[in-house]
Amino acid sequence: MASEDVVGKTTGESAVSTFVNLAEEAKLASEGVKAPGHAILTICKSLVAGGVAGGVSRTAVAPLERLKILLQVQNPHSIKYNGTIQGLKYIWRTEGVRGLFKGNGTNCARIVPNSAVKFFSYEQASRGILWLHRQQPGNEDAQLTPLLRLEAGACAGIIAMSATYPMDMVRGRLTVQTDKSPYQYRGMFHALSTVLREEGPRALYKGWLPSVIGVIPYVGLNFAVYESLKDWLLKTKPFGLVENDELGVATRLACGAAAGTVGQTVAYPLDVIRRRMQMVGWKDASSVVTGDGRGKAPLEYTGMIDAFRKTVRHEGVGALYKGLVPNSVKVVPSIAIAFVTYEVVKDVLGVEMRISD
């Protein structure tokens, strides 16, 4: 009987303990504190949404992305790509449909994790920056401002760019090579291993500094403009654009287009310098960049400032905006599609999107 009493007592205590644990978990959930499993699932869903957004948006504008890079690095004495329409027609005529999407697989292999990290980092940075801002006296009830969003976007851009930069570097080289190139990279991993073997680990980060400097205003402004526009529209409700406290897809696309236009215009010269620095050290870059090999320009830069100086001296200030037109045509729908796809996928997955609470 004594043993039965002990067993019964132990069983009762176990049941009470289980009940208390369940009650505590329910209490935490009601207070907004999620269980570890739920938090991990939410993070995974957020990363998936960001990755899908990047892949869809970049594939939709892949031909314009390739033309932009070709315009950025081609030699001024051997012009092959002269404008958006002519450039796309030339690629179609000489390389076919596959030429229009050359490098897109590598691009998606880079942009999917980049986009996933970027969107997730933005949300986490927004929460962290807002929390720090609220610690200051008088800011206890502060909300995200355009400046705070700019800071969060800049942090997200730096983290995402640094995490995936080697893939971006080799993607640039894969994109500019043609069927007539004397040396062919067979794919992203072959390009990574070849650069690593022939040029060393540091070569995988050529152009990183202008990339990071450029990504601060680019990604920062993208998020700041997009989120601030949405916030303003939801508060003012102009022109009947807001229905049931929600923005329509078309309105969100317009917000994304405005964000992309502002961000890429400010950061574009740094993108040009980044691409040119990425070609340095590639022994076949001259023939790729100059086409027929006439009037080969030097591709040796000692750093970002030297690249700026040589580009402007040899080709003028306008060279810093080579490929801007196809890039503008590309960026506007790309950023818009990315933001809207991200939000739609998060809605489908049931991920909470509020940051300011």
Tab-separated table of C-alpha atoms in Angstrom:
chain	number	residue	atom	x	y	z
A	1	MET	CA	0.000	0.000	0.000
A	2	ALA	CA	2.828	2.340	0.825
A	3	SER	CA	4.391	1.750	-2.577
A	4	GLU	CA	1.048	2.370	-4.253
A	5	ASP	CA	0.719	5.627	-2.316
A	6	VAL	CA	4.170	6.670	-3.458
A	7	VAL	CA	3.360	5.814	-7.082
A	8	GLY	CA	0.071	7.644	-6.861
A	9	LYS	CA	1.721	10.635	-5.269
A	10	THR	CA	4.446	10.672	-7.938
A	11	THR	CA	1.893	10.345	-10.720
A	12	GLY	CA	-0.162	13.154	-9.220
A	13	GLU	CA	2.854	15.402	-8.911
A	14	SER	CA	3.810	14.604	-12.508
A	15	ALA	CA	0.333	15.507	-13.715
A	16	VAL	CA	0.378	18.743	-11.715
A	17	SER	CA	3.821	19.572	-13.080
A	18	THR	CA	2.658	18.926	-16.634
A	19	PHE	CA	-0.438	21.068	-16.080
A	20	VAL	CA	1.688	23.905	-14.643
A	21	ASN	CA	4.089	23.716	-17.581
A	22	LEU	CA	1.217	23.867	-20.049
A	23	ALA	CA	-0.269	26.798	-18.168
A	24	GLU	CA	3.083	28.627	-18.215
A	25	GLU	CA	3.464	28.008	-21.953
A	26	ALA	CA	-0.065	29.290	-22.570
A	27	LYS	CA	0.687	32.356	-20.456
A	28	LEU	CA	3.880	33.071	-22.413
A	29	ALA	CA	2.000	32.689	-25.680
A	30	SER	CA	-0.725	35.065	-24.501
A	31	GLU	CA	1.961	37.612	-23.605
A	32	GLY	CA	3.462	37.384	-27.063
A	33	VAL	CA	6.430	35.176	-26.137
A	34	LYS	CA	6.569	32.285	-28.566
A	35	ALA	CA	7.776	28.789	-27.767
A	36	PRO	CA	11.230	27.963	-29.228
A	37	GLY	CA	9.742	25.633	-31.853
A	38	HIS	CA	7.313	28.304	-33.002
A	39	ALA	CA	10.081	30.894	-33.199
A	40	ILE	CA	12.273	28.612	-35.327
A	41	LEU	CA	9.348	27.853	-37.644
A	42	THR	CA	8.628	31.572	-38.007
A	43	ILE	CA	12.270	32.267	-38.883
A	44	CYS	CA	12.256	29.489	-41.496
A	45	LYS	CA	9.034	30.788	-43.047
A	46	SER	CA	10.465	34.313	-43.192
A	47	LEU	CA	13.650	33.053	-44.879
A	48	VAL	CA	11.616	31.021	-47.381
A	49	ALA	CA	9.476	34.047	-48.222
A	50	GLY	CA	12.563	36.185	-48.787
A	51	GLY	CA	14.214	33.523	-50.934
A	52	VAL	CA	11.139	33.039	-53.127
A	53	ALA	CA	10.800	36.810	-53.531
A	54	GLY	CA	14.395	37.100	-54.715
A	55	GLY	CA	14.209	34.193	-57.155
A	56	VAL	CA	10.941	35.283	-58.756
A	57	SER	CA	11.869	38.952	-59.075
A	58	ARG	CA	15.354	38.339	-60.497
A	59	THR	CA	14.273	35.722	-63.059
A	60	ALA	CA	11.577	38.088	-64.331
A	61	VAL	CA	14.217	40.652	-65.314
A	62	ALA	CA	17.185	38.367	-66.115
A	63	PRO	CA	17.718	39.615	-69.733
A	64	LEU	CA	17.943	43.231	-68.563
A	65	GLU	CA	20.307	42.234	-65.760
A	66	ARG	CA	22.717	40.616	-68.217
A	67	LEU	CA	22.563	43.555	-70.632
A	68	LYS	CA	23.251	45.985	-67.782
A	69	ILE	CA	26.444	44.197	-66.823
A	70	LEU	CA	27.613	43.951	-70.440
A	71	LEU	CA	27.069	47.700	-70.861
A	72	GLN	CA	28.914	48.429	-67.626
A	73	VAL	CA	32.122	46.645	-68.594
A	74	GLN	CA	32.354	46.963	-72.372
A	75	ASN	CA	35.232	48.968	-73.852
A	76	PRO	CA	34.284	52.385	-75.302
A	77	HIS	CA	36.478	51.756	-78.387
A	78	SER	CA	34.659	48.564	-79.350
A	79	ILE	CA	30.960	49.140	-78.820
A	80	LYS	CA	28.782	46.052	-79.272
A	81	TYR	CA	25.851	46.915	-77.018
A	82	ASN	CA	24.392	50.333	-77.754
A	83	GLY	CA	21.205	50.877	-75.812
A	84	THR	CA	18.543	48.647	-74.308
A	85	ILE	CA	16.569	47.550	-77.378
A	86	GLN	CA	19.633	47.176	-79.624
A	87	GLY	CA	21.509	45.322	-76.899
A	88	LEU	CA	18.722	42.827	-76.298
A	89	LYS	CA	18.310	42.245	-80.042
A	90	TYR	CA	22.056	41.717	-80.439
A	91	ILE	CA	22.145	39.131	-77.642
A	92	TRP	CA	19.091	37.387	-79.111
A	93	ARG	CA	20.638	37.311	-82.601
A	94	THR	CA	24.088	36.148	-81.561
A	95	GLU	CA	23.335	33.889	-78.580
A	96	GLY	CA	19.642	33.062	-78.759
A	97	VAL	CA	17.179	32.793	-75.882
A	98	ARG	CA	19.758	31.125	-73.639
A	99	GLY	CA	21.975	34.176	-74.064
A	100	LEU	CA	19.283	36.385	-72.575
A	101	PHE	CA	19.250	34.273	-69.417
A	102	LYS	CA	22.958	33.502	-69.244
A	103	GLY	CA	24.140	33.658	-65.656
A	104	ASN	CA	20.596	33.620	-64.264
A	105	GLY	CA	21.033	30.238	-62.594
A	106	THR	CA	24.103	31.531	-60.813
A	107	ASN	CA	22.314	34.780	-60.124
A	108	CYS	CA	19.399	32.961	-58.498
A	109	ALA	CA	21.810	30.759	-56.530
A	110	ARG	CA	23.149	34.026	-55.126
A	111	ILE	CA	20.003	36.114	-54.900
A	112	VAL	CA	17.817	33.504	-53.178
A	113	PRO	CA	19.984	33.302	-50.020
A	114	ASN	CA	20.837	37.001	-50.359
A	115	SER	CA	17.178	37.984	-50.462
A	116	ALA	CA	16.286	35.594	-47.642
A	117	VAL	CA	19.007	37.025	-45.392
A	118	LYS	CA	18.218	40.607	-46.433
A	119	PHE	CA	14.490	40.541	-45.649
A	120	PHE	CA	14.996	38.605	-42.415
A	121	SER	CA	17.864	40.873	-41.325
A	122	TYR	CA	15.753	43.944	-42.043
A	123	GLU	CA	12.971	42.751	-39.769
A	124	GLN	CA	15.382	41.858	-36.965
A	125	ALA	CA	17.372	45.092	-37.378
A	126	SER	CA	14.138	47.110	-37.354
A	127	ARG	CA	13.085	45.547	-34.075
A	128	GLY	CA	16.538	46.025	-32.552
A	129	ILE	CA	16.914	49.642	-33.678
A	130	LEU	CA	13.380	50.506	-32.548
A	131	TRP	CA	14.047	48.891	-29.148
A	132	LEU	CA	17.264	50.906	-28.713
A	133	HIS	CA	15.456	54.086	-29.776
A	134	ARG	CA	12.720	53.473	-27.201
A	135	GLN	CA	15.305	53.190	-24.409
A	136	GLN	CA	16.024	56.912	-24.734
A	137	PRO	CA	14.021	59.203	-22.410
A	138	GLY	CA	10.855	60.487	-24.029
A	139	ASN	CA	10.874	57.854	-26.796
A	140	GLU	CA	9.034	55.095	-24.946
A	141	ASP	CA	6.165	55.046	-27.461
A	142	ALA	CA	8.242	55.844	-30.560
A	143	GLN	CA	7.503	54.183	-33.882
A	144	LEU	CA	9.722	53.465	-36.871
A	145	THR	CA	10.595	56.616	-38.829
A	146	PRO	CA	12.044	56.800	-42.361
A	147	LEU	CA	15.494	57.409	-40.846
A	148	LEU	CA	15.264	54.353	-38.577
A	149	ARG	CA	14.078	52.274	-41.531
A	150	LEU	CA	17.039	53.559	-43.544
A	151	GLU	CA	19.399	52.399	-40.798
A	152	ALA	CA	17.746	48.981	-40.611
A	153	GLY	CA	17.834	48.592	-44.379
A	154	ALA	CA	21.513	49.538	-44.465
A	155	CYS	CA	22.309	46.894	-41.828
A	156	ALA	CA	20.339	44.281	-43.752
A	157	GLY	CA	22.074	45.154	-47.012
A	158	ILE	CA	25.569	44.913	-45.507
A	159	ILE	CA	24.854	41.547	-43.893
A	160	ALA	CA	23.275	40.033	-47.009
A	161	MET	CA	25.932	41.399	-49.384
A	162	SER	CA	28.834	40.183	-47.276
A	163	ALA	CA	27.310	36.725	-46.789
A	164	THR	CA	26.855	36.060	-50.518
A	165	TYR	CA	29.510	38.239	-52.175
A	166	PRO	CA	31.722	35.465	-53.655
A	167	MET	CA	28.730	34.206	-55.651
A	168	ASP	CA	28.038	37.726	-56.879
A	169	MET	CA	31.644	38.109	-57.986
A	170	VAL	CA	31.715	34.942	-60.096
A	171	ARG	CA	28.208	35.668	-61.381
A	172	GLY	CA	29.546	38.886	-62.889
A	173	ARG	CA	32.241	36.964	-64.748
A	174	LEU	CA	29.840	34.282	-65.936
A	175	THR	CA	27.511	36.964	-67.234
A	176	VAL	CA	30.056	38.787	-69.411
A	177	GLN	CA	31.595	35.729	-71.079
A	178	THR	CA	30.294	34.846	-74.538
A	179	ASP	CA	30.637	31.907	-76.919
A	180	LYS	CA	33.740	33.582	-78.393
A	181	SER	CA	35.469	34.000	-75.037
A	182	PRO	CA	38.886	32.252	-75.015
A	183	TYR	CA	38.158	30.739	-71.628
A	184	GLN	CA	34.853	29.419	-70.372
A	185	TYR	CA	33.683	29.023	-66.817
A	186	ARG	CA	31.387	26.005	-66.861
A	187	GLY	CA	29.245	27.169	-63.978
A	188	MET	CA	29.211	28.831	-60.591
A	189	PHE	CA	31.138	26.164	-58.684
A	190	HIS	CA	33.709	25.804	-61.476
A	191	ALA	CA	34.146	29.574	-61.505
A	192	LEU	CA	34.493	29.696	-57.711
A	193	SER	CA	37.105	26.933	-57.652
A	194	THR	CA	39.014	28.404	-60.629
A	195	VAL	CA	39.182	31.905	-59.133
A	196	LEU	CA	40.172	30.467	-55.769
A	197	ARG	CA	42.931	28.350	-57.320
A	198	GLU	CA	44.334	30.873	-59.794
A	199	GLU	CA	43.805	34.179	-57.990
A	200	GLY	CA	43.527	33.296	-54.319
A	201	PRO	CA	40.786	33.710	-51.664
A	202	ARG	CA	40.972	37.514	-51.648
A	203	ALA	CA	39.921	37.566	-55.317
A	204	LEU	CA	36.465	36.332	-54.305
A	205	TYR	CA	35.946	39.681	-52.553
A	206	LYS	CA	37.216	42.013	-55.285
A	207	GLY	CA	34.933	45.031	-55.415
A	208	TRP	CA	33.515	44.291	-51.959
A	209	LEU	CA	34.145	47.790	-50.582
A	210	PRO	CA	32.213	49.714	-53.269
A	211	SER	CA	29.544	47.019	-53.041
A	212	VAL	CA	29.084	47.572	-49.322
A	213	ILE	CA	29.226	51.355	-49.661
A	214	GLY	CA	26.709	51.151	-52.499
A	215	VAL	CA	24.387	48.767	-50.702
A	216	ILE	CA	23.967	51.136	-47.753
A	217	PRO	CA	21.978	53.766	-49.684
A	218	TYR	CA	20.544	51.229	-52.138
A	219	VAL	CA	18.991	48.698	-49.775
A	220	GLY	CA	18.529	51.307	-47.065
A	221	LEU	CA	16.515	53.575	-49.352
A	222	ASN	CA	14.591	50.642	-50.830
A	223	PHE	CA	13.229	49.616	-47.451
A	224	ALA	CA	12.863	53.162	-46.126
A	225	VAL	CA	10.935	54.447	-49.158
A	226	TYR	CA	8.778	51.333	-49.515
A	227	GLU	CA	7.796	50.997	-45.865
A	228	SER	CA	7.353	54.757	-45.366
A	229	LEU	CA	5.167	55.066	-48.470
A	230	LYS	CA	3.016	52.176	-47.300
A	231	ASP	CA	2.748	53.673	-43.826
A	232	TRP	CA	1.784	57.090	-45.227
A	233	LEU	CA	-0.845	55.596	-47.529
A	234	LEU	CA	-2.387	53.547	-44.728
A	235	LYS	CA	-2.574	56.607	-42.460
A	236	THR	CA	-3.834	59.177	-44.987
A	237	LYS	CA	-5.880	56.823	-47.221
A	238	PRO	CA	-5.645	59.081	-50.308
A	239	PHE	CA	-7.447	58.491	-53.629
A	240	GLY	CA	-9.284	55.468	-52.280
A	241	LEU	CA	-6.136	53.337	-52.480
A	242	VAL	CA	-6.744	51.703	-49.091
A	243	GLU	CA	-9.528	49.173	-48.649
A	244	ASN	CA	-10.229	47.519	-45.303
A	245	ASP	CA	-6.926	48.840	-43.938
A	246	GLU	CA	-5.033	46.959	-46.651
A	247	LEU	CA	-3.134	48.075	-49.743
A	248	GLY	CA	-3.869	46.378	-53.039
A	249	VAL	CA	-1.220	44.556	-55.046
A	250	ALA	CA	-1.061	47.327	-57.653
A	251	THR	CA	-0.498	49.970	-54.967
A	252	ARG	CA	2.226	47.925	-53.312
A	253	LEU	CA	3.875	47.397	-56.696
A	254	ALA	CA	3.867	51.173	-57.198
A	255	CYS	CA	5.478	51.673	-53.775
A	256	GLY	CA	8.150	49.116	-54.672
A	257	ALA	CA	8.760	50.801	-58.020
A	258	ALA	CA	9.298	54.172	-56.342
A	259	ALA	CA	11.646	52.594	-53.806
A	260	GLY	CA	13.686	50.880	-56.513
A	261	THR	CA	13.988	54.029	-58.609
A	262	VAL	CA	15.311	56.128	-55.724
A	263	GLY	CA	17.711	53.500	-54.411
A	264	GLN	CA	19.339	52.471	-57.682
A	265	THR	CA	19.806	56.054	-58.928
A	266	VAL	CA	21.807	56.985	-55.833
A	267	ALA	CA	23.931	53.826	-55.715
A	268	TYR	CA	24.459	53.074	-59.427
A	269	PRO	CA	28.005	54.511	-59.938
A	270	LEU	CA	29.292	52.259	-57.183
A	271	ASP	CA	27.725	49.273	-58.931
A	272	VAL	CA	29.634	50.118	-62.124
A	273	ILE	CA	32.932	50.345	-60.227
A	274	ARG	CA	32.179	47.090	-58.437
A	275	ARG	CA	31.701	45.236	-61.744
A	276	ARG	CA	34.914	46.617	-63.196
A	277	MET	CA	36.924	45.710	-60.124
A	278	GLN	CA	35.544	42.172	-60.306
A	279	MET	CA	37.160	41.741	-63.750
A	280	VAL	CA	40.642	42.549	-62.428
A	281	GLY	CA	42.916	39.508	-62.355
A	282	TRP	CA	40.916	37.547	-64.922
A	283	LYS	CA	43.474	36.995	-67.671
A	284	ASP	CA	40.778	36.699	-70.361
A	285	ALA	CA	38.763	39.704	-69.212
A	286	SER	CA	40.178	42.070	-71.838
A	287	SER	CA	38.967	39.990	-74.765
A	288	VAL	CA	35.589	39.502	-73.128
A	289	VAL	CA	35.105	43.145	-72.271
A	290	THR	CA	36.487	44.617	-75.495
A	291	GLY	CA	34.787	42.206	-77.875
A	292	ASP	CA	37.054	42.069	-80.924
A	293	GLY	CA	40.119	43.065	-78.924
A	294	ARG	CA	40.562	46.502	-80.500
A	295	GLY	CA	41.709	49.321	-78.221
A	296	LYS	CA	42.006	47.226	-75.101
A	297	ALA	CA	41.695	49.394	-72.010
A	298	PRO	CA	43.709	48.625	-68.879
A	299	LEU	CA	41.776	46.628	-66.353
A	300	GLU	CA	44.189	47.085	-63.448
A	301	TYR	CA	42.927	49.082	-60.495
A	302	THR	CA	44.719	49.558	-57.192
A	303	GLY	CA	41.459	50.141	-55.374
A	304	MET	CA	38.019	51.725	-55.486
A	305	ILE	CA	39.259	55.321	-55.736
A	306	ASP	CA	41.698	54.366	-58.516
A	307	ALA	CA	38.890	52.637	-60.404
A	308	PHE	CA	36.727	55.753	-60.125
A	309	ARG	CA	39.558	57.999	-61.264
A	310	LYS	CA	40.581	55.890	-64.278
A	311	THR	CA	37.004	55.340	-65.407
A	312	VAL	CA	36.194	59.061	-65.327
A	313	ARG	CA	39.543	60.086	-66.897
A	314	HIS	CA	39.386	57.616	-69.799
A	315	GLU	CA	35.637	57.597	-70.464
A	316	GLY	CA	34.087	60.587	-68.708
A	317	VAL	CA	31.567	60.896	-65.886
A	318	GLY	CA	28.895	59.348	-68.089
A	319	ALA	CA	30.709	56.011	-67.852
A	320	LEU	CA	29.615	55.783	-64.217
A	321	TYR	CA	26.050	55.470	-65.484
A	322	LYS	CA	26.619	52.928	-68.267
A	323	GLY	CA	23.701	50.526	-68.327
A	324	LEU	CA	21.523	52.821	-66.208
A	325	VAL	CA	18.567	52.656	-68.620
A	326	PRO	CA	18.243	48.854	-68.720
A	327	ASN	CA	18.994	48.819	-65.014
A	328	SER	CA	16.183	51.309	-64.378
A	329	VAL	CA	13.810	49.244	-66.492
A	330	LYS	CA	14.977	46.180	-64.551
A	331	VAL	CA	15.058	47.584	-61.034
A	332	VAL	CA	11.592	49.111	-61.020
A	333	PRO	CA	9.704	45.841	-61.610
A	334	SER	CA	12.328	43.749	-59.807
A	335	ILE	CA	12.120	45.598	-56.492
A	336	ALA	CA	8.353	45.913	-56.785
A	337	ILE	CA	7.912	42.192	-57.482
A	338	ALA	CA	10.316	41.264	-54.678
A	339	PHE	CA	8.496	43.286	-52.009
A	340	VAL	CA	5.028	42.149	-53.061
A	341	THR	CA	6.064	38.496	-53.484
A	342	TYR	CA	7.645	38.562	-50.034
A	343	GLU	CA	4.495	39.894	-48.410
A	344	VAL	CA	2.202	37.541	-50.348
A	345	VAL	CA	4.283	34.466	-49.475
A	346	LYS	CA	4.398	35.509	-45.814
A	347	ASP	CA	0.612	35.909	-45.856
A	348	VAL	CA	0.242	32.439	-47.363
A	349	LEU	CA	2.600	30.947	-44.767
A	350	GLY	CA	0.829	32.792	-41.984
A	351	VAL	CA	3.826	34.769	-40.731
A	352	GLU	CA	3.162	37.821	-38.535
A	353	MET	CA	4.573	40.895	-40.276
A	354	ARG	CA	4.262	43.662	-37.671
A	355	ILE	CA	7.549	45.173	-36.513
A	356	SER	CA	6.575	48.191	-34.442
A	357	ASP	CA	4.812	46.304	-31.630
